[in-house]
Tab-separated table of C-alpha atoms in Angstrom:
chain	number	residue	atom	x	y	z
A	1	UNK	CA	19.750	169.926	172.324
A	2	UNK	CA	21.236	168.629	170.493
A	3	UNK	CA	20.656	170.999	167.409
A	4	UNK	CA	22.499	173.224	168.814
A	5	UNK	CA	25.390	172.451	168.410
A	6	UNK	CA	24.620	169.296	165.821
A	7	UNK	CA	22.095	169.662	163.416
A	8	UNK	CA	24.124	167.258	160.730
A	9	UNK	CA	22.883	164.344	161.783
A	10	UNK	CA	18.916	165.779	161.566
A	11	UNK	CA	18.666	167.694	158.922
A	12	UNK	CA	19.016	166.266	155.203
A	13	UNK	CA	21.215	168.335	152.956
A	14	UNK	CA	18.701	170.184	151.335
A	15	UNK	CA	18.217	171.834	154.580
A	16	UNK	CA	20.853	172.195	155.956
A	17	UNK	CA	22.288	173.791	152.459
A	18	UNK	CA	19.496	176.240	152.695
A	19	UNK	CA	19.592	177.318	156.176
A	20	UNK	CA	23.463	178.227	155.352
A	21	UNK	CA	23.204	180.277	152.783
A	22	UNK	CA	20.388	182.130	154.163
A	23	UNK	CA	22.492	182.483	157.555
A	24	UNK	CA	24.716	183.589	155.141
A	25	UNK	CA	23.354	186.170	153.321
A	26	UNK	CA	22.027	187.591	156.698
A	27	UNK	CA	25.326	187.104	158.987
A	28	UNK	CA	26.648	189.489	155.699
A	29	UNK	CA	23.840	191.972	156.269
A	30	UNK	CA	23.967	191.888	159.667
A	31	UNK	CA	28.261	192.616	159.747
A	32	UNK	CA	27.103	195.802	157.303
A	33	UNK	CA	24.645	196.944	160.044
A	34	UNK	CA	26.839	196.602	163.184
A	35	UNK	CA	30.597	197.298	161.325
A	36	UNK	CA	31.940	194.476	161.412
A	37	UNK	CA	35.097	192.961	159.565
A	38	UNK	CA	34.781	188.718	159.106
A	39	UNK	CA	38.532	189.437	158.055
A	40	UNK	CA	39.703	186.010	158.881
A	41	UNK	CA	38.249	182.177	159.445
A	42	UNK	CA	38.177	182.705	163.367
A	43	UNK	CA	38.295	186.611	163.399
A	44	UNK	CA	35.456	189.623	163.777
A	45	UNK	CA	36.475	192.720	164.408
A	46	UNK	CA	34.195	195.321	164.844
A	47	UNK	CA	35.564	198.555	163.077
A	48	UNK	CA	33.794	202.152	162.369
A	49	UNK	CA	32.680	201.640	159.502
A	50	UNK	CA	32.226	198.864	156.976
A	51	UNK	CA	30.831	199.195	153.040
A	52	UNK	CA	28.169	196.768	152.234
A	53	UNK	CA	30.551	194.286	150.028
A	54	UNK	CA	33.612	194.143	152.812
A	55	UNK	CA	31.668	191.554	155.233
A	56	UNK	CA	30.467	189.736	151.622
A	57	UNK	CA	33.290	188.954	150.362
A	58	UNK	CA	35.311	188.403	153.101
A	59	UNK	CA	32.511	185.460	154.014
A	60	UNK	CA	32.888	184.396	150.279
A	61	UNK	CA	36.755	184.014	151.189
A	62	UNK	CA	36.095	182.531	154.319
A	63	UNK	CA	33.936	179.776	153.045
A	64	UNK	CA	35.792	179.604	149.985
A	65	UNK	CA	38.979	178.941	152.320
A	66	UNK	CA	38.014	176.434	155.195
A	67	UNK	CA	35.396	174.368	152.579
A	68	UNK	CA	38.145	173.861	150.397
A	69	UNK	CA	40.773	172.457	152.749
A	70	UNK	CA	38.524	170.573	154.812
A	71	UNK	CA	37.372	168.351	152.077
A	72	UNK	CA	41.179	168.080	150.906
A	73	UNK	CA	41.379	167.001	154.521
A	74	UNK	CA	37.753	164.675	154.589
A	75	UNK	CA	38.985	163.020	151.142
A	76	UNK	CA	42.174	162.071	152.923
A	77	UNK	CA	40.151	160.411	155.812
A	78	UNK	CA	36.891	159.306	153.564
A	79	UNK	CA	37.651	159.117	149.884
A	80	UNK	CA	33.364	158.943	149.428
A	81	UNK	CA	32.804	162.846	151.560
A	82	UNK	CA	30.820	164.620	149.306
A	83	UNK	CA	31.940	168.757	149.161
A	84	UNK	CA	28.439	169.629	149.520
A	85	UNK	CA	28.543	167.968	152.987
A	86	UNK	CA	31.388	169.564	154.413
A	87	UNK	CA	30.156	173.119	152.816
A	88	UNK	CA	26.740	172.742	154.951
A	89	UNK	CA	29.014	172.124	157.689
A	90	UNK	CA	30.805	175.582	156.896
A	91	UNK	CA	27.992	177.630	156.085
A	92	UNK	CA	25.741	176.700	159.095
A	93	UNK	CA	29.130	176.240	161.551
A	94	UNK	CA	29.666	180.338	161.084
A	95	UNK	CA	26.606	180.463	162.701
A	96	UNK	CA	27.952	181.663	165.939
A	97	UNK	CA	29.963	184.520	164.198
A	98	UNK	CA	26.801	186.340	162.770
A	99	UNK	CA	25.421	186.030	166.424
A	100	UNK	CA	28.049	188.055	167.780
A	101	UNK	CA	27.667	190.936	165.466
A	102	UNK	CA	25.307	192.908	167.076
A	103	UNK	CA	26.644	193.118	170.493
A	104	UNK	CA	28.849	196.295	168.623
A	105	UNK	CA	24.859	198.492	168.556
A	106	UNK	CA	25.558	201.789	168.375
A	107	UNK	CA	29.654	201.365	167.616
A	108	UNK	CA	29.823	200.511	171.668
A	109	UNK	CA	32.527	197.615	171.088
A	110	UNK	CA	34.277	199.373	168.119
A	111	UNK	CA	34.389	202.848	170.819
A	112	UNK	CA	35.610	200.599	173.633
A	113	UNK	CA	38.553	198.981	172.143
A	114	UNK	CA	39.348	202.087	170.143
A	115	UNK	CA	39.766	203.834	174.123
A	116	UNK	CA	42.169	200.934	175.111
A	117	UNK	CA	44.548	201.364	172.050
A	118	UNK	CA	44.515	204.476	172.309
A	119	UNK	CA	45.503	204.681	176.269
A	120	UNK	CA	47.800	201.414	175.716
A	121	UNK	CA	50.049	203.877	172.574
A	122	UNK	CA	49.675	206.840	174.456
A	123	UNK	CA	50.614	204.856	177.933
A	124	UNK	CA	48.036	205.914	180.092
A	125	UNK	CA	46.648	202.313	180.842
A	126	UNK	CA	45.403	203.640	184.251
A	127	UNK	CA	43.084	205.945	182.851
A	128	UNK	CA	40.434	202.769	182.220
A	129	UNK	CA	36.882	203.066	181.706
A	130	UNK	CA	35.334	200.831	184.169
A	131	UNK	CA	32.274	200.536	182.078
A	132	UNK	CA	34.818	200.252	179.060
A	133	UNK	CA	36.593	196.986	181.335
A	134	UNK	CA	33.223	195.647	182.047
A	135	UNK	CA	32.072	195.829	177.917
A	136	UNK	CA	34.827	194.589	176.656
A	137	UNK	CA	35.371	191.653	179.813
A	138	UNK	CA	31.433	190.001	179.256
A	139	UNK	CA	32.348	190.132	175.350
A	140	UNK	CA	35.828	187.791	175.703
A	141	UNK	CA	33.248	185.611	177.683
A	142	UNK	CA	30.702	185.657	175.246
A	143	UNK	CA	33.031	184.989	172.133
A	144	UNK	CA	34.502	182.312	173.971
A	145	UNK	CA	31.944	180.912	174.465
A	146	UNK	CA	30.744	181.317	170.785
A	147	UNK	CA	33.594	180.400	169.094
A	148	UNK	CA	33.345	176.985	171.416
A	149	UNK	CA	30.222	176.974	169.312
A	150	UNK	CA	31.493	177.319	166.105
A	151	UNK	CA	34.088	174.672	166.457
A	152	UNK	CA	31.365	172.255	168.043
A	153	UNK	CA	29.373	172.526	165.355
A	154	UNK	CA	32.124	172.717	162.508
A	155	UNK	CA	33.581	169.404	164.307
A	156	UNK	CA	30.671	167.957	163.845
A	157	UNK	CA	29.949	168.739	160.833
A	158	UNK	CA	33.057	166.999	159.702
A	159	UNK	CA	32.603	163.964	161.743
A	160	UNK	CA	29.863	163.479	160.123
A	161	UNK	CA	30.444	163.972	156.690
A	162	UNK	CA	33.532	161.795	156.375
A	163	UNK	CA	31.997	159.388	158.871
A	164	UNK	CA	35.381	160.331	160.807
A	165	UNK	CA	37.000	157.759	163.535
A	166	UNK	CA	40.205	158.165	165.707
A	167	UNK	CA	42.782	160.684	166.518
A	168	UNK	CA	43.715	161.212	162.383
A	169	UNK	CA	40.988	163.447	161.195
A	170	UNK	CA	40.762	165.732	164.646
A	171	UNK	CA	44.481	166.176	163.531
A	172	UNK	CA	43.925	167.124	160.155
A	173	UNK	CA	40.978	169.023	160.973
A	174	UNK	CA	42.727	171.260	163.279
A	175	UNK	CA	46.137	171.174	160.937
A	176	UNK	CA	43.193	172.301	158.631
A	177	UNK	CA	41.149	175.043	160.307
A	178	UNK	CA	44.795	176.399	161.017
A	179	UNK	CA	45.800	176.891	157.172
A	180	UNK	CA	43.031	178.394	156.400
A	181	UNK	CA	42.835	180.567	158.981
A	182	UNK	CA	46.699	181.816	157.576
A	183	UNK	CA	45.892	181.701	153.949
A	184	UNK	CA	41.794	183.445	154.235
A	185	UNK	CA	43.666	186.365	156.216
A	186	UNK	CA	46.904	186.086	153.273
A	187	UNK	CA	43.418	186.804	150.177
A	188	UNK	CA	41.444	189.125	152.458
A	189	UNK	CA	44.262	191.166	152.551
A	190	UNK	CA	45.225	190.828	149.072
A	191	UNK	CA	41.348	191.746	147.950
A	192	UNK	CA	40.588	194.290	150.252
């Protein structure tokens, strides 16, 4: 059970790196297959269609932003922190996002959210389909669980990488994730 939220204490750096790279490639292919965008460190959005290179560019930006900023924060906590350990934490922690992409099989999530947006624009909320609401409610619940899993993986990887103790690393971690989200959004906006 501990491997699900903290593989960093049990697996070697090489194993984590290889797993992280393979997961990232699989995540990019899944995003392309299921029309998903990772348009921010903490974001997953579904669209009508995605070009093959788009999720890979987004992943590269997300991983670079989060990896660099977490590494800088970790160095403040422990100057002996290795960059490879932070990169492994970032790569492996993205697994929950990749596992959510198949939820858009057949474009169901995209179509339901698009219908809901159109109803909101037209001020026609009364005609919401119960099936759409159920689908979006389930997606919201699953997304929340997977986001918690992402943070558990990322925090545990960060904590192990820099041997974090006390409350100061928690604040560094939170601030860094927020900064990485903002930076990644800006870079993705101007890159794609």
